[in-house]
Coordinates of C-alpha atoms in Angstrom, one line a residue:
M1 CA 23.8 206.1 113.2
I2 CA 20.3 204.3 113.5
A3 CA 21.5 202.8 110.2
R4 CA 24.0 200.6 112.0
L5 CA 22.5 199.5 115.0
Q6 CA 19.5 198.6 112.5
S7 CA 22.4 196.6 111.6
L8 CA 23.8 195.2 114.1
A9 CA 20.6 194.4 115.6
A10 CA 19.5 192.1 111.9
K11 CA 22.9 190.7 111.8
D12 CA 22.4 186.5 112.2
E13 CA 25.8 186.6 114.7
K14 CA 27.0 189.2 116.6
L15 CA 30.6 189.2 119.0
V16 CA 29.6 190.8 122.1
V17 CA 32.3 191.4 124.8
G18 CA 31.2 191.5 128.4
L19 CA 32.5 193.7 130.6
M20 CA 32.4 193.4 135.3
S21 CA 33.8 195.1 137.8
G22 CA 32.1 194.2 140.9
T23 CA 31.9 195.5 144.4
S24 CA 35.5 193.8 145.5
A25 CA 37.4 195.6 142.8
D26 CA 39.3 192.9 141.5
G27 CA 39.8 194.0 137.8
I28 CA 37.9 193.4 134.9
D29 CA 36.1 190.7 133.5
A30 CA 36.0 190.1 129.8
A31 CA 33.9 187.0 128.1
L32 CA 34.3 187.2 124.0
V33 CA 30.8 185.3 123.3
K34 CA 29.3 184.6 120.0
I35 CA 25.1 185.3 120.3
S36 CA 22.5 184.5 117.3
G37 CA 19.3 186.0 118.0
S38 CA 17.6 187.5 121.1
C39 CA 14.4 186.9 123.6
T40 CA 13.9 183.6 124.7
G41 CA 15.0 182.4 121.1
M42 CA 19.1 183.6 121.8
R43 CA 21.7 181.5 121.1
L44 CA 25.3 181.5 123.2
E45 CA 28.6 180.5 122.1
E46 CA 31.9 180.9 124.9
I47 CA 35.1 181.8 123.0
A48 CA 37.5 183.5 125.4
F49 CA 37.3 185.0 129.1
E50 CA 40.1 187.1 130.5
N51 CA 40.2 188.9 134.4
Y52 CA 42.4 191.5 133.6
A53 CA 43.8 193.1 137.3
F54 CA 44.1 197.5 137.6
P55 CA 47.0 198.6 137.6
T56 CA 48.6 199.4 140.7
G57 CA 47.2 202.5 143.0
I58 CA 43.7 201.7 140.4
K59 CA 42.3 199.8 142.9
E60 CA 42.7 202.0 146.1
R61 CA 41.4 205.0 144.2
I62 CA 38.7 202.7 143.5
F63 CA 38.1 202.6 146.9
D64 CA 38.2 205.7 148.4
L65 CA 35.5 206.6 145.3
F66 CA 33.1 204.6 147.6
G67 CA 33.1 207.5 150.1
H68 CA 32.5 211.3 150.3
A69 CA 34.3 211.9 146.8
R70 CA 34.9 214.9 145.0
A71 CA 32.9 215.0 142.0
D72 CA 36.7 215.8 140.1
E73 CA 38.2 212.9 141.6
I74 CA 35.6 210.8 140.5
C75 CA 35.3 212.9 136.4
R76 CA 39.1 211.7 136.2
M77 CA 38.4 207.8 137.6
N78 CA 34.9 207.2 135.0
F79 CA 37.3 208.5 132.2
L80 CA 40.3 206.4 133.2
L81 CA 38.5 203.0 133.7
G82 CA 36.8 204.0 130.4
E83 CA 40.3 203.0 129.5
L84 CA 40.7 200.5 131.0
F85 CA 37.8 198.5 130.2
A86 CA 37.9 199.4 126.7
N87 CA 42.1 197.8 126.6
A88 CA 40.7 194.6 127.9
A89 CA 38.3 194.0 125.2
L90 CA 40.7 195.0 122.5
D91 CA 42.7 192.7 124.4
I92 CA 40.6 189.7 124.9
A93 CA 39.6 190.4 121.0
A94 CA 43.3 189.7 119.5
K95 CA 44.3 186.8 122.1
A96 CA 40.8 184.9 120.5
G97 CA 42.2 186.3 116.3
V98 CA 39.5 188.4 116.5
R99 CA 39.9 191.5 114.4
Q100 CA 36.3 193.8 114.5
I101 CA 34.3 194.2 117.8
D102 CA 30.0 194.1 117.3
L103 CA 29.4 195.3 120.0
I104 CA 30.3 195.7 123.9
G105 CA 28.2 195.5 126.8
S106 CA 30.5 197.2 130.2
H107 CA 28.4 197.1 133.3
G108 CA 31.0 199.2 135.0
Q109 CA 32.7 200.1 138.3
T110 CA 29.7 200.6 140.9
I111 CA 31.0 203.6 144.1
Y112 CA 27.1 204.0 144.6
H113 CA 24.5 202.8 144.8
I114 CA 21.3 203.6 146.8
P115 CA 18.3 201.2 146.2
E116 CA 14.8 202.3 145.5
N117 CA 16.7 206.3 145.1
S118 CA 19.6 206.3 142.7
T119 CA 23.2 204.6 141.4
L120 CA 26.4 205.3 140.2
Q121 CA 28.5 203.0 137.8
I122 CA 31.8 205.0 136.3
G123 CA 33.7 203.6 132.9
E124 CA 32.5 206.1 130.3
G125 CA 31.1 204.0 127.4
A126 CA 31.6 206.3 125.0
V127 CA 35.6 206.1 125.6
I128 CA 35.4 202.4 125.3
A129 CA 33.3 202.4 121.7
H130 CA 35.8 205.4 120.6
K131 CA 38.5 203.6 121.5
T132 CA 37.7 200.3 120.1
G133 CA 35.3 200.9 117.6
A134 CA 32.3 198.9 118.6
V135 CA 28.9 199.6 119.6
T136 CA 29.4 200.0 123.4
V137 CA 25.9 199.1 126.0
S138 CA 27.4 201.0 129.4
D139 CA 24.9 202.1 132.5
F140 CA 22.2 199.4 132.7
R141 CA 20.9 199.8 135.8
T142 CA 19.6 203.7 135.5
A143 CA 16.9 202.8 133.7
D144 CA 15.0 200.2 136.0
M145 CA 15.7 203.1 139.0
A146 CA 14.1 205.3 137.0
A147 CA 10.7 203.2 136.7
G148 CA 10.5 202.6 140.0
G149 CA 13.2 199.7 140.5
V150 CA 15.9 198.8 142.9
G151 CA 18.3 198.6 139.6
A152 CA 19.4 194.9 140.7
P153 CA 19.9 192.7 140.2
L154 CA 19.9 192.2 135.9
V155 CA 21.5 189.2 135.8
P156 CA 18.5 187.4 136.4
Y157 CA 16.7 187.6 132.5
T158 CA 19.7 186.7 131.2
E159 CA 20.3 183.7 133.9
F160 CA 16.7 182.9 133.0
L161 CA 17.1 182.7 128.9
M162 CA 20.5 179.9 129.7
Y163 CA 19.0 178.3 132.5
A164 CA 15.1 177.9 132.1
N165 CA 14.2 174.2 132.0
S166 CA 10.6 171.3 132.4
D167 CA 12.9 168.8 133.7
E168 CA 14.1 170.6 137.6
A169 CA 13.8 174.3 139.6
V170 CA 17.0 175.8 139.5
A171 CA 18.6 178.2 141.4
L172 CA 22.2 180.1 141.1
Q173 CA 24.4 181.7 143.4
N174 CA 26.6 184.0 142.8
I175 CA 29.4 185.5 145.2
G176 CA 30.4 188.0 144.9
G177 CA 31.5 191.4 147.4
I178 CA 27.6 190.9 147.7
G179 CA 26.0 187.5 147.0
N180 CA 22.1 187.0 144.7
I181 CA 20.7 184.5 143.9
T182 CA 18.1 184.0 140.6
M183 CA 15.7 181.4 141.3
I184 CA 13.6 179.5 138.3
P185 CA 10.9 177.5 138.8
R186 CA 10.4 174.2 136.5
G187 CA 8.9 175.3 133.3
A188 CA 9.4 179.0 134.3
A189 CA 8.4 181.9 131.8
A190 CA 10.2 185.1 133.0
S191 CA 7.6 186.6 135.0
D192 CA 8.3 183.2 137.6
V193 CA 11.8 184.1 138.7
V194 CA 12.5 185.1 141.5
A195 CA 15.5 187.3 142.5
F196 CA 17.2 188.9 144.7
D197 CA 20.1 190.0 146.3
T198 CA 21.0 187.6 149.7
G199 CA 23.6 189.9 151.6
P200 CA 27.2 190.1 152.1
G201 CA 28.7 187.5 149.4
N202 CA 32.8 187.7 150.5
M203 CA 32.6 191.8 151.6
V204 CA 32.9 190.3 155.4
I205 CA 35.5 187.6 154.5
D206 CA 37.6 189.8 152.8
Y207 CA 37.6 193.1 155.4
L208 CA 38.2 190.7 158.5
T209 CA 41.3 188.8 156.6
K210 CA 43.3 191.6 155.3
K211 CA 42.4 193.6 159.2
I212 CA 43.2 190.0 160.5
T213 CA 46.4 189.0 158.3
G214 CA 47.3 192.0 156.0
L215 CA 45.8 189.3 152.9
E216 CA 43.5 190.2 150.2
Y217 CA 41.1 187.3 150.9
D218 CA 41.3 184.1 152.6
A219 CA 42.4 182.1 149.9
G220 CA 40.9 178.9 149.2
G221 CA 38.8 179.1 152.5
E222 CA 42.3 177.5 154.5
I223 CA 42.6 180.3 157.5
A224 CA 38.8 179.5 158.4
A225 CA 39.1 175.7 157.5
R226 CA 41.0 176.0 160.4
G227 CA 38.6 178.3 162.8
N228 CA 35.4 176.8 164.4
A229 CA 32.5 179.2 163.6
D230 CA 30.5 180.9 166.2
D231 CA 26.3 179.8 165.7
E232 CA 25.3 182.5 168.3
I233 CA 27.2 185.1 166.6
I234 CA 25.5 184.2 163.2
A235 CA 22.4 184.2 164.2
Q236 CA 22.4 186.9 166.5
F237 CA 23.1 188.9 162.5
L238 CA 20.9 186.8 161.2
R239 CA 18.2 189.2 162.6
D240 CA 19.3 191.8 160.4
E241 CA 16.2 193.8 159.1
F242 CA 17.8 193.3 155.7
F243 CA 17.6 189.2 155.5
Q244 CA 14.0 189.0 156.4
K245 CA 12.2 192.1 154.3
K246 CA 11.3 190.3 151.2
P247 CA 12.1 190.7 147.7
P248 CA 12.9 192.2 146.3
K249 CA 15.5 193.9 147.7
A250 CA 19.4 195.1 147.0
T251 CA 21.8 195.6 148.6
G252 CA 25.7 196.7 149.1
R253 CA 29.1 198.4 149.9
E254 CA 26.6 201.0 152.1
Y255 CA 25.4 198.6 154.4
F256 CA 26.7 196.4 154.4
G257 CA 30.7 197.0 154.2
E258 CA 33.6 198.6 156.6
A259 CA 30.5 199.3 159.4
F260 CA 29.1 196.2 159.3
S261 CA 32.0 194.5 159.5
E262 CA 33.4 196.1 161.8
R263 CA 30.3 195.9 164.6
F264 CA 30.9 191.0 163.3
Y265 CA 34.6 192.0 164.1
A266 CA 34.1 193.9 167.8
R267 CA 31.3 191.5 167.8
C268 CA 33.3 188.3 167.5
K269 CA 36.3 189.8 169.9
Q270 CA 33.7 190.1 172.7
A271 CA 32.2 186.5 172.9
G272 CA 36.2 185.8 172.9
L273 CA 37.0 184.4 169.1
C274 CA 40.6 183.6 168.1
D275 CA 41.6 185.2 164.6
E276 CA 41.4 181.6 162.5
D277 CA 37.2 181.3 164.6
I278 CA 36.4 184.9 163.3
I279 CA 36.4 184.3 159.6
A280 CA 35.9 181.0 160.1
T281 CA 32.5 182.3 161.1
A282 CA 32.7 185.2 159.3
T283 CA 32.2 182.8 156.4
A284 CA 29.7 180.4 157.6
F285 CA 27.6 184.1 158.0
T286 CA 27.7 183.7 153.9
A287 CA 26.8 180.5 153.9
A288 CA 23.3 181.0 156.7
A289 CA 22.3 184.2 154.8
I290 CA 22.0 182.4 151.6
A291 CA 20.4 178.9 153.6
L292 CA 17.8 181.7 154.4
A293 CA 17.2 183.7 151.7
I294 CA 16.3 180.0 149.8
E295 CA 13.9 178.5 153.3
H296 CA 12.5 181.8 153.4
F297 CA 11.4 183.1 149.9
A298 CA 11.9 180.0 147.4
P299 CA 8.9 179.9 144.9
C300 CA 9.3 176.3 144.9
T301 CA 11.2 173.1 146.8
I302 CA 14.4 173.9 144.7
H303 CA 16.5 170.3 143.3
K304 CA 19.4 172.6 141.9
L305 CA 21.8 175.4 143.4
I306 CA 24.8 176.1 140.7
I307 CA 27.3 178.5 142.1
G308 CA 28.9 181.2 140.6
G309 CA 31.7 184.5 141.4
G310 CA 35.2 183.9 143.4
G311 CA 33.4 182.9 146.0
A312 CA 32.6 179.7 144.3
Y313 CA 36.2 179.1 144.9
N314 CA 36.3 178.4 148.7
P315 CA 35.6 175.3 149.5
T316 CA 35.2 176.2 152.8
L317 CA 32.7 178.5 151.9
I318 CA 30.5 176.3 150.1
A319 CA 31.4 173.1 151.8
E320 CA 29.1 175.7 155.0
I321 CA 26.6 175.9 151.9
R322 CA 26.2 172.4 151.5
K323 CA 26.1 171.5 154.8
H324 CA 22.9 174.4 155.7
L325 CA 21.3 173.1 152.5
P326 CA 21.2 169.0 153.2
H327 CA 18.8 168.4 150.4
I328 CA 20.1 170.4 147.7
A329 CA 22.3 169.4 144.6
A330 CA 25.1 172.3 145.0
L331 CA 27.7 172.5 142.7
T332 CA 30.0 175.3 141.6
Q333 CA 29.8 176.6 137.3
E334 CA 33.5 174.2 137.7
D335 CA 31.3 171.4 138.4
T336 CA 28.8 172.2 135.5
G337 CA 31.6 172.3 132.9
K338 CA 31.2 176.9 132.5
N339 CA 33.6 179.0 134.5
S340 CA 32.4 180.9 137.9
D341 CA 34.4 184.1 137.1
A342 CA 32.9 185.0 133.2
K343 CA 29.0 184.7 134.4
E344 CA 28.5 188.1 135.0
A345 CA 30.5 189.6 132.2
I346 CA 28.6 187.2 129.6
A347 CA 25.2 188.1 131.6
F348 CA 26.7 191.8 130.8
A349 CA 27.1 190.6 126.9
I350 CA 23.6 189.3 126.7
L351 CA 22.0 192.1 128.2
A352 CA 23.9 194.8 125.9
N353 CA 23.0 192.2 122.4
E354 CA 18.6 192.7 124.1
T355 CA 19.3 196.1 124.4
I356 CA 19.8 196.2 120.7
C357 CA 17.3 194.2 119.9
G358 CA 14.8 196.5 121.6
N359 CA 14.3 193.8 124.0
T360 CA 13.4 194.9 127.7
G361 CA 16.2 193.7 130.3
N362 CA 14.9 194.0 133.3
L363 CA 12.4 192.3 135.6
P364 CA 10.4 194.2 137.4
Q365 CA 8.9 191.6 139.9
V366 CA 12.8 190.7 141.0
T367 CA 14.3 195.2 140.9
G368 CA 10.0 195.9 141.8
A369 CA 10.4 198.8 138.5
S370 CA 7.0 200.0 137.4
C371 CA 7.6 197.9 134.4
G372 CA 10.6 196.0 131.8
K373 CA 12.8 198.2 130.5
I374 CA 15.2 198.6 127.5
L375 CA 18.8 198.7 129.8
G376 CA 21.6 201.4 129.6
K377 CA 22.8 203.9 127.2
I378 CA 24.6 203.2 123.3
S379 CA 27.4 204.6 122.4
I380 CA 29.3 204.0 119.2

């Protein structure tokens, strides 16, 4: 085992698959990349990306685990998701003509996250390793939390490796179920990076869209575009203690999920808002939270904001962000020639490579950990 890991770490180029399922549980993002080197000497080539929808009924079963699930239900889904993650890795490799994957980095599916306490991601790494034959790194967040961190966000280290430059200060905003931002000053060292969760991304928008229309999400922001946002309601909810708290900070469905969304909905109805106005207000709320994060906590003047995640495909949300941040060039990953969906899956491919190479993958100033940690659990 040790010899295999040493050989893999020393390999000039590795074919790595990154696997990700986010808080919205929409499916599995799989990115196939070629990585050479590590740390600031890392070079990466993107080969392929696919999103694999969960089989019928799986998303609902995952959502059932977000509450008070029985241990046997968690155990069964842990192994079933391991199978599904493995299938995604094998399929993307086959489509790219790759016969053998060297390494897999699997974030897994978060079913509960308690900042500064504990976390649980499922999708058994041993199942993935056995089925694919590839060394698999999974369960990335626990090492950071064991060292006193909040376990998130972990992507900022990978964004530092990919985006740090000496010409401009760059911020990267991911808009999944939860939003998170990474701010990289011009000429930054890793210790200069500031990153944290900004609050709800698509979570409140999606919840209210489904409650009002039965649709899973507001495709293209079309419903929100027909409504008018209520600035007073947005200002009221931005006074929530989460938005005032200084980084490091992380959040999740436990805070901004159903209960929060129902309070938001009730306040909108109390104000007499129509359905389109409610969804427009939720959309503008996410944009305002992102702007607030930059205005209050940016370590320097930000020149460029690059937006990824599912929210990048919502033109109404992007327009709201630009309205709130008129002095910053706000671009989507697609505007830069990349894929908004692929970024986080790629990040966990990079983190797996850092782990195999013996490098730490968290940023203590971001997560609040007492030290840098080599992340994840290795399955062979």
